[in-house]
Structures are given as C-alpha cells and as structure tokens.
Short mmCIF file of C-alpha atoms in Angstrom, two decimals:
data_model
loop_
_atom_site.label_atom_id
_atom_site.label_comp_id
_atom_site.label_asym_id
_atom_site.label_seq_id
_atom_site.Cartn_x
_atom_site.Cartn_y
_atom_site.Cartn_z
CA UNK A 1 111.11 -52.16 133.65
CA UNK A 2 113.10 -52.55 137.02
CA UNK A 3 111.26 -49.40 139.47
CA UNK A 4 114.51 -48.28 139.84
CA UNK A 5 114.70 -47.63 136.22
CA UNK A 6 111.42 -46.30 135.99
CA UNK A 7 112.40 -43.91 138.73
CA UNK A 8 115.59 -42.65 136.80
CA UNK A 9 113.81 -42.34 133.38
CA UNK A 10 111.26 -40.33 135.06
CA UNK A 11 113.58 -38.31 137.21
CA UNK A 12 115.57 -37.42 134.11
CA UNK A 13 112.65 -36.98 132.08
CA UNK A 14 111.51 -33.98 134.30
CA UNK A 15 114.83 -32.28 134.72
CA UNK A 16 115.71 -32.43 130.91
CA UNK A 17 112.14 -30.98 130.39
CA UNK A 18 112.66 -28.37 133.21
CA UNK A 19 115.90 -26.43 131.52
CA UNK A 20 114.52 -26.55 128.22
CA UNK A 21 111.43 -25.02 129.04
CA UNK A 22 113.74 -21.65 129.54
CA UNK A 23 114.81 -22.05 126.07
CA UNK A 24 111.74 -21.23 124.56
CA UNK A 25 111.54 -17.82 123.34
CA UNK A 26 108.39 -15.56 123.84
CA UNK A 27 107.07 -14.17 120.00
CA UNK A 28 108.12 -10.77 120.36
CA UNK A 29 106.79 -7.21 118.38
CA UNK A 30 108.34 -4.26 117.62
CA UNK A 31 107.18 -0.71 115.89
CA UNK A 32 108.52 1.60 114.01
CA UNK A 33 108.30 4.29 111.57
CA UNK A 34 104.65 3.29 110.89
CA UNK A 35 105.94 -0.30 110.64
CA UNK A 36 104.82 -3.40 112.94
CA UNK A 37 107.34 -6.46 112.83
CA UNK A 38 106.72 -9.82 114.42
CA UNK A 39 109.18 -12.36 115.35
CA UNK A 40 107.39 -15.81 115.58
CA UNK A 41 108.96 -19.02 116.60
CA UNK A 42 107.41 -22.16 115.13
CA UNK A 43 108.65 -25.86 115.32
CA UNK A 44 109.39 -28.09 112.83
CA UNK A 45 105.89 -30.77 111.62
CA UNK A 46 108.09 -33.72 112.00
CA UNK A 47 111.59 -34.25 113.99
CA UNK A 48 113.55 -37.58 113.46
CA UNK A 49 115.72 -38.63 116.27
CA UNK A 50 118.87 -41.01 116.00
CA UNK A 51 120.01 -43.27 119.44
CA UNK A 52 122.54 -45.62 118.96
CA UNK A 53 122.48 -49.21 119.89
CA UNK A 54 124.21 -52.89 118.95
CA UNK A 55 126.80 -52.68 121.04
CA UNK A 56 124.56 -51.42 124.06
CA UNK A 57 121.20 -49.93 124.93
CA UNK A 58 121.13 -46.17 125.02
CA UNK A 59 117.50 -45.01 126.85
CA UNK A 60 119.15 -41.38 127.98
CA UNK A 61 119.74 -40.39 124.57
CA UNK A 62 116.22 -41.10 124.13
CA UNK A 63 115.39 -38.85 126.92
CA UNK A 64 118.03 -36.02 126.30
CA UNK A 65 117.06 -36.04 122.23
CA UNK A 66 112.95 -36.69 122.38
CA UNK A 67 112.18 -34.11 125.48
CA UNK A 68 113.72 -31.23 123.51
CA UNK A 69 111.66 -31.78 121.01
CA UNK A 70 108.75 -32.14 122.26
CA UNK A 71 109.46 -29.18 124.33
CA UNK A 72 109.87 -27.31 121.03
CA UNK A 73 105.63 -28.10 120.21
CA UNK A 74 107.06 -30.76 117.27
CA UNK A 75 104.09 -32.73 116.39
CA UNK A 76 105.24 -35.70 114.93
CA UNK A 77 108.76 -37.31 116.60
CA UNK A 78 110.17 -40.69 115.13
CA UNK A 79 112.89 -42.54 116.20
CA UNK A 80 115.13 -44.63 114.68
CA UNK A 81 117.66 -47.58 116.88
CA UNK A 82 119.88 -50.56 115.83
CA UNK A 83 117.83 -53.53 116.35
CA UNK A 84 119.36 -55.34 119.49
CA UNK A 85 121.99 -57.77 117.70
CA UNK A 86 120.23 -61.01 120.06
CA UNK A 87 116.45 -60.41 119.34
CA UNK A 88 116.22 -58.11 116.25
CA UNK A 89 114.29 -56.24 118.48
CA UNK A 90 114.19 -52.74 120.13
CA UNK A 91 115.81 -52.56 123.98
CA UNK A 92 112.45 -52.70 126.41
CA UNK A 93 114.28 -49.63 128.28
CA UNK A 94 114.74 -47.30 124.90
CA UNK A 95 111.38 -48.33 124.03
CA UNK A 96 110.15 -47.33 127.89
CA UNK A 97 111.72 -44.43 127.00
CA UNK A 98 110.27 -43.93 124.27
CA UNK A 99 106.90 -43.62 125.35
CA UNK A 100 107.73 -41.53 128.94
CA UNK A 101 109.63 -39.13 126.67
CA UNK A 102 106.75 -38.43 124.33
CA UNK A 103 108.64 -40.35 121.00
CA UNK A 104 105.18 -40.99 118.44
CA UNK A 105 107.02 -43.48 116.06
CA UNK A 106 109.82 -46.35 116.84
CA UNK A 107 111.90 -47.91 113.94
CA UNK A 108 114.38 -51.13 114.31
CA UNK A 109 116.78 -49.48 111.68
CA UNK A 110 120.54 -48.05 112.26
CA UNK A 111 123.34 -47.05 110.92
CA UNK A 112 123.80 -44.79 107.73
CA UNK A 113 120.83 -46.24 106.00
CA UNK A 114 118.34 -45.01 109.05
CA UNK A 115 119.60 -41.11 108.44
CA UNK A 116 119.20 -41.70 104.59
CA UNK A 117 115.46 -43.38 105.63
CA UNK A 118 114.83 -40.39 107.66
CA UNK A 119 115.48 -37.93 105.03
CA UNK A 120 114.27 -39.35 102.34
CA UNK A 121 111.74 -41.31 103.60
CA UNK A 122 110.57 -44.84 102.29
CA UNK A 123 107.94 -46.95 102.16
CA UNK A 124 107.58 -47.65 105.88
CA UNK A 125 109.12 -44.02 107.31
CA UNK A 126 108.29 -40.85 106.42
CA UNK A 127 110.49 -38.43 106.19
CA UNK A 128 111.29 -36.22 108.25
CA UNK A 129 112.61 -31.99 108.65
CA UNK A 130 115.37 -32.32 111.37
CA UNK A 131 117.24 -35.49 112.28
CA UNK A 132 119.36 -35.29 116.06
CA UNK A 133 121.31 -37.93 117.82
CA UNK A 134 125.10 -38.96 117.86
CA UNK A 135 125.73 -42.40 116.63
CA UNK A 136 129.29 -43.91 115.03
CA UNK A 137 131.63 -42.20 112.27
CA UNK A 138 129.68 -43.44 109.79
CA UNK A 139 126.33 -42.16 110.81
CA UNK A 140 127.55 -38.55 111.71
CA UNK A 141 129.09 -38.37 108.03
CA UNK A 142 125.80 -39.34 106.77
CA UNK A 143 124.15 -36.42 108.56
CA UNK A 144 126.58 -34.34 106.66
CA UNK A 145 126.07 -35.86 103.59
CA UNK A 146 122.51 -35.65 103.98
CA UNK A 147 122.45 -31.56 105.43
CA UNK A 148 120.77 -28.91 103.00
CA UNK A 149 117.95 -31.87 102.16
CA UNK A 150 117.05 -32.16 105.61
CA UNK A 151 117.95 -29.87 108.75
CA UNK A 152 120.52 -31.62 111.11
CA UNK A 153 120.61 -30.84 114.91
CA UNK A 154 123.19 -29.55 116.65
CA UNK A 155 126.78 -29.77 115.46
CA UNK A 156 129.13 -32.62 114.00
CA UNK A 157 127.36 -35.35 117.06
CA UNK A 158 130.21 -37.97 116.62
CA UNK A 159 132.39 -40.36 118.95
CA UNK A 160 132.46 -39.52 122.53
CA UNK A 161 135.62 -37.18 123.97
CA UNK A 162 136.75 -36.05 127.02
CA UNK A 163 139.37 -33.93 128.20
CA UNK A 164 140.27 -34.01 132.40
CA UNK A 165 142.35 -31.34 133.66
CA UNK A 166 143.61 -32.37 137.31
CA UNK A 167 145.70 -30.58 140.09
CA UNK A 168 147.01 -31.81 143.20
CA UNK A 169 143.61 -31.29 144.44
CA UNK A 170 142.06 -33.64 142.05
CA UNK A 171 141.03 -37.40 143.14
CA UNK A 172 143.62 -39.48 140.91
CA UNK A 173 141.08 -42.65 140.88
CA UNK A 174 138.25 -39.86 140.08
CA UNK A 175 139.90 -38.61 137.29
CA UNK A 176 140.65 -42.02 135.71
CA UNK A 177 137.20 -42.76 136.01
CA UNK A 178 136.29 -40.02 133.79
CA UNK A 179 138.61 -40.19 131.25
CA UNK A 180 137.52 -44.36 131.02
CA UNK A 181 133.61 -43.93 130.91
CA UNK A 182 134.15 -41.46 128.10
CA UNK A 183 136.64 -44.04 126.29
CA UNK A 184 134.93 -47.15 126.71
CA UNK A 185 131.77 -45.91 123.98
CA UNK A 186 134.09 -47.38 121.54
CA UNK A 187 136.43 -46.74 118.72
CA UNK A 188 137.23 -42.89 116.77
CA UNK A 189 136.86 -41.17 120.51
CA UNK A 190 139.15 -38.93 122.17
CA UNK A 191 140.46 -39.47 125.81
CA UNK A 192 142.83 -36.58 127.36
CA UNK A 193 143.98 -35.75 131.01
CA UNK A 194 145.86 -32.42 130.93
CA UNK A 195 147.78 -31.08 133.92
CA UNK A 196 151.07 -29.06 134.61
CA UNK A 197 151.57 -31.43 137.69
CA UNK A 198 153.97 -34.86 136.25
CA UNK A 199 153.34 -36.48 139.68
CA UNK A 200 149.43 -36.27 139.56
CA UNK A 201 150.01 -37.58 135.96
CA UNK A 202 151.30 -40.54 137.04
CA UNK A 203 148.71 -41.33 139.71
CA UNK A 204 146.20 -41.03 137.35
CA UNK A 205 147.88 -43.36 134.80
CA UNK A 206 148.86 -45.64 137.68
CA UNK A 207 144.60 -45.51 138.68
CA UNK A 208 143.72 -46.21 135.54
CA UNK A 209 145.66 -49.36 134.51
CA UNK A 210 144.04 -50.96 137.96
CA UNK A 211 141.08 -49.59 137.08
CA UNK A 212 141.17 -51.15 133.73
CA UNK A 213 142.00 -54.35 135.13
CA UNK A 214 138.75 -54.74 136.73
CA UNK A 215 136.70 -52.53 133.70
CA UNK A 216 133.76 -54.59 132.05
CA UNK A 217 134.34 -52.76 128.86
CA UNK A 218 138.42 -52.93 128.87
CA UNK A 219 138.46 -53.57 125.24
CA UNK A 220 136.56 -50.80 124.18
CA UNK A 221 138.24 -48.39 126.70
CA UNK A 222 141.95 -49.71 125.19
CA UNK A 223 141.14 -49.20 121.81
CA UNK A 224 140.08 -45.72 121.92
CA UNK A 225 143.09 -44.84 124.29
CA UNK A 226 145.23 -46.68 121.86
CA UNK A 227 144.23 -44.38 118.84
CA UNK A 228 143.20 -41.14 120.58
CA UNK A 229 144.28 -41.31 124.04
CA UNK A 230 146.84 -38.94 125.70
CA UNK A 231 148.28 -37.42 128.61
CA UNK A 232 149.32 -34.11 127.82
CA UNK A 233 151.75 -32.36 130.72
CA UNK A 234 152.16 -28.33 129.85
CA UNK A 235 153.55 -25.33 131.75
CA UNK A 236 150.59 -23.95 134.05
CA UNK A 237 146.95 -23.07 133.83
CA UNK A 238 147.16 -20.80 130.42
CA UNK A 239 148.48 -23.69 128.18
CA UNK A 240 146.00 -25.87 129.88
CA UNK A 241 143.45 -23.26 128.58
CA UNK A 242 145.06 -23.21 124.93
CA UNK A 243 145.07 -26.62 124.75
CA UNK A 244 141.56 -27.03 125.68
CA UNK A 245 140.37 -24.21 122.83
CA UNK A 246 142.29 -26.36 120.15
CA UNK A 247 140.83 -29.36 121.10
CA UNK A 248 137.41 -28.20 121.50
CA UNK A 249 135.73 -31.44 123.43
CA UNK A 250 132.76 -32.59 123.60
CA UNK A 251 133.10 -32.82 127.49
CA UNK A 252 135.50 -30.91 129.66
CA UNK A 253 136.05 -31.69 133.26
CA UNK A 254 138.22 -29.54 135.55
CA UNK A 255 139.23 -31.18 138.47
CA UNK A 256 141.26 -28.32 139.94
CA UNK A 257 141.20 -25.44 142.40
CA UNK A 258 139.05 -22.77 141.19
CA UNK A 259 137.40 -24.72 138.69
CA UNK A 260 134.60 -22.06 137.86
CA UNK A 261 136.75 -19.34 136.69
CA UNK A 262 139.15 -21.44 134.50
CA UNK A 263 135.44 -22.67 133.61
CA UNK A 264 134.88 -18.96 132.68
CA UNK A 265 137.57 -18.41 130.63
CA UNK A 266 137.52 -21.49 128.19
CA UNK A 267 136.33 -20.69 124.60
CA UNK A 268 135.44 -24.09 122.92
CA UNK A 269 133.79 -27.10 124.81
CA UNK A 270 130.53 -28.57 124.70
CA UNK A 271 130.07 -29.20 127.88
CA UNK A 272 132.07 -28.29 131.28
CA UNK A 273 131.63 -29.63 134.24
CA UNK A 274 133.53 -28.60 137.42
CA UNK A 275 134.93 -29.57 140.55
CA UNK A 276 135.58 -33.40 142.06
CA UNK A 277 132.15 -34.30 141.88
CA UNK A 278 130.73 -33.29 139.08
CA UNK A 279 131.36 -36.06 136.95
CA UNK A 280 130.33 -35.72 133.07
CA UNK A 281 127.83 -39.12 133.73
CA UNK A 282 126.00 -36.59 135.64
CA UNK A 283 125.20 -34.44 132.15
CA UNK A 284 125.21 -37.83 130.48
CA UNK A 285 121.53 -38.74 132.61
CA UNK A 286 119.76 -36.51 134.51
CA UNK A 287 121.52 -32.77 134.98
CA UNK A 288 119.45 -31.50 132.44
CA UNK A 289 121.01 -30.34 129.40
CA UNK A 290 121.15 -32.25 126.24
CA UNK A 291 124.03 -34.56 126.31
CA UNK A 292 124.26 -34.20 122.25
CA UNK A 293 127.19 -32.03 122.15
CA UNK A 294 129.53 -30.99 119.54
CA UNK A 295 132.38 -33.09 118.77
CA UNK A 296 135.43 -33.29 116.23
CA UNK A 297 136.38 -29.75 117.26
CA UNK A 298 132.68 -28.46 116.14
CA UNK A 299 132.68 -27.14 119.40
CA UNK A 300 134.38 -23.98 118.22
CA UNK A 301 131.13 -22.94 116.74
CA UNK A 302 128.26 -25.38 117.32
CA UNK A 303 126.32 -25.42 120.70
CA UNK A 304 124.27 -28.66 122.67
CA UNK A 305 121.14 -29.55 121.03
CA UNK A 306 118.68 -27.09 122.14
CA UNK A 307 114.60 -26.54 121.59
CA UNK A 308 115.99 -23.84 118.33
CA UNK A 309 117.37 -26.65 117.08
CA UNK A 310 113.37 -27.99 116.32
CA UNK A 311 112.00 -24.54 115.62
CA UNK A 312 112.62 -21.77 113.27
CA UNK A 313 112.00 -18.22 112.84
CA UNK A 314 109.27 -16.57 110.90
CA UNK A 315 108.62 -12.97 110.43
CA UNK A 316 105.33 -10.68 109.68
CA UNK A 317 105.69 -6.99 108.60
CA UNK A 318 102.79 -4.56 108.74
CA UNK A 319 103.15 -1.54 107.36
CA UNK A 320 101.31 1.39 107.04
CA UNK A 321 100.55 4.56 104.05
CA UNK A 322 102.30 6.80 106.42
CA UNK A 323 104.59 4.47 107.09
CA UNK A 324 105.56 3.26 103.38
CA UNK A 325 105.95 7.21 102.78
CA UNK A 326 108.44 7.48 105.40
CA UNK A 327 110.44 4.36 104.35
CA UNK A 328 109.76 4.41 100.23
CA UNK A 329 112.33 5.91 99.35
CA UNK A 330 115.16 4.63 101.10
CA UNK A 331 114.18 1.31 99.51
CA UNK A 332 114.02 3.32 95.76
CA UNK A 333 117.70 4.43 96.70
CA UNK A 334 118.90 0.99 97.90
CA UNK A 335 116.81 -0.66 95.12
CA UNK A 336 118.31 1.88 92.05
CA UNK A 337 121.99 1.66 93.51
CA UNK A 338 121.10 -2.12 93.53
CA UNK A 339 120.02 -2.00 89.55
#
C-alpha cells in the first residue's frame, strides 16, 4: 500500500478502537433477599461482516465493521466483498485492511448470495451468528429476510442519506459538497438540504451544479438526486427539526448557528455532525464511531453498530434456603394465578 494509506488505515484503526473500548460493559452483581444475580456479557463465536465493492473499493467499512468486533472478544470474524469487477480479485487496500483490522477470514463473494452464504453457510464458509455491513437494496433486504436465523447488526444498513440544514452562516460550496459525497454512493439514496433561508437555497443549488460539472462520479451523484434528491425550504428552525424526525437520516449535518443545541433537540438521526467543518467524511474514516448507521427511517429506533451488537447478555442466579423461603411464595402466588 501507498504509506499514506497505511498511515490513514492505521490512524483510523486506533481511533475506531479507542471509542469502542468505552462501550464495553463491566459484568456487574447484585444481592438481594438471599439472592446473588450476575449480569455477564459474552460475544458472539463467529461474526460475519459485509463491505461493499464493484463499483469501488471500500477499506473504512472494513475498519469501522471488523474493529467493533473484535473489540467485542469475537473469536472468529469473516468477511465477505464483491470481487473487483477487473481482476476477480479482492481490492489490495480492503484486504490491507483486513489484516490491520484483525478480519480472520476473506471471501470474493457479494451481493445477496454472500448474506445467504453467511447464514447458512456452505461448503467453503461457515456460517456465521451476526452478519454487519451496509451494501445495496438488495443485500439489506436479504439481511431481513435472513433475521431470526442469524442475528443482524445494527438497523436496516441500506443506501447512503444525508440531510444538510444551512443558514446564512453556512459555506454554500461546503454544503453542496456534503449533500454530493453522500449522493454519489449510487442509486436508492437520499440527498436533502433543508433551510428556512430561499437565498442560501439557491447558492447551494447554484454550488452544486458547478460542482457537478467538475464531479468524477456525476452520474452516480445525478441519479440519486434525480430519484431522492430535494431541497426542502420551511418556516424556521422547528419545522427544520420536524422534518428531520420524519426523515430520520442516516447522516445529519447542521451547518447553522448554534448547531449543538438544535443537535440536542433532534430525535431520529444516525449520525449528527455539527458546525462548518465537521463534514460527515469525517465519521465516514477516522472520527471514531461506526459509520454503519441506520437508514430508511430505522433511525427512529435503531442505533450505529456498536460492540452489543457482537455480544449478548447472560445471567446467573444464586440463591440461597433463606433466601428461597423469603421469595417461595411469591413465585407459588404468581405461579397459581398463572395456572
């Protein structure tokens, strides 16, 4: 690899690892009534991760899918990636990646047939207990289809979104910028500026058409503002806000004054990210969290992936005579009333 792609792998490598290291939760005990009860937190034997690829390489989502799990204590991580469309092969960077990021297994398989692989298993791939990763419509439908056999990370991880909400203080070429690198992943995305301002509306618009002119991926960008891209002008803050709760995107940016305590206010988003230069290709790389994040409004009750999503719960109760005097017969009455 290129040292200055070593360099970024490594640098996001560490800061992923470094936030999800707080989400681990200490096993915790608690007594009562002659009673001991202990919470336990255990990962997963075997984690399969999705990254998508084909139409380009995706190394981060290596990174921001692999380090949480291996943060989690999962033994066993595969990983699964469209063979490059050229070779047949795997990207060298996903497969750098791979191995800085702690990935045990590598497969050259995508699509809807590497989740049902995954799940199932085959000859060649064992299957696995949780599959995470965003890919296309059709793989995030076969997650669904495939849920209740096999755990699935995270929320509904489908084509990328975006909403921008700009002021007057916002950077009209910034803005553009952020609704376009969200748009050009591809086709089924969502693309949105927001703002109660018409004129900063049309500098933005007027920013992105030259921007587009010049975009390496104008193709992809105007397709997915073609089907799911809008500018949406409303009143003032508060039906900024509303709008952003029924939308629920995957990324949020707020490129207005007193960003943090709009920020503070909004309901449903996977992401936020605030201020002029806090772009969402920040989160994308090397912020920290994971950027699989909720899309397709799942974002009104799903979360980023996280270490829980790689480890579950288990519980021991100890319980003593004196204790099973005290408590028996609460559990006859429950257990008579019951039948």
């Amino acid at each position: 690899l290129p040292t200055d792609l070593a360099a970024a792998l490594e640098t996001a490598i560490a800061n992923v690892e470094a936030f999800h290291q707080h989400q681990l939760r200490a096993p915790h005990t608690i007594e009562n009534s002659g009673m001991r009860i202990q919470a336990r937190e255990r990962p997963v034997s075997r984690a399969g991760l999705y990254v998508p690829g084909g139409r380009a390489e995706y190394p981060s989502t290596v990174v921001m899918t692999a380090v949480p799990a291996r943060v989690a204590g999962v033994p066993e991580i595969a990983l699964c990636v469209p063979p490059n469309r050229d070779s047949g092969g795997v990207a060298p960077s996903v497969l750098a990646a791979a191995r800085l990021a702690g990935v045990d297994e590598v497969y050259a398989v995508g699509g809807a047939q590497a989740i049902g692989a995954l799940a199932y298993g085959t000859e060649s791939i064992p299957a696995v207990d949780v599959i995470a990763g965003p890919g296309n419509i059709y793989v995030a439908i076969a997650k669904q289809e495939v849920a209740g056999d096999v755990g699935i990370a995270a929320a509904f991880a489908g084509p990328s979104e975006v909403v921008v909400v700009a002021d007057h203080t916002a950077v009209p070429s910034y803005a553009a910028i952020d609704v376009m690198v969200q748009a050009e992943h591809g086709p089924d995305g969502l693309a949105w500026l927001v703002t109660w301002d018409e004129a900063v509306a049309d500098a933005v618009c007027e920013a992105g058409e030259k921007l587009l002119a010049e975009a390496p991926r104008a193709d992809d960008i105007r397709s997915t503002l073609a089907a799911g891209g809008y500018v949406a002008l409303v009143d003032d803050p508060e039906a900024a806000l509303r709008v952003i709760d029924a939308i629920a995107p995957e990324h949020l940016e707020l490129q207005i004054e007193r960003a943090e305590q709009l920020a503070d206010r909004v309901q449903n988003a996977g992401a936020i990210f605030c201020g002029n230069h806090a772009p969402a290709s920040v989160g994308d790389y090397v912020a920290g969290p994971s950027h699989v994040l909720p899309t397709f409004g799942s974002a009104r009750f799903a979360s980023a992936l996280t270490v829980g999503d790689f480890t579950k719960d288990h519980h021991v109760v100890t319980i003593t005579a004196e204790g099973l005097d005290t408590l028996g017969p609460h559990v006859i009455a429950l257990a008579e009333r019951e039948g």
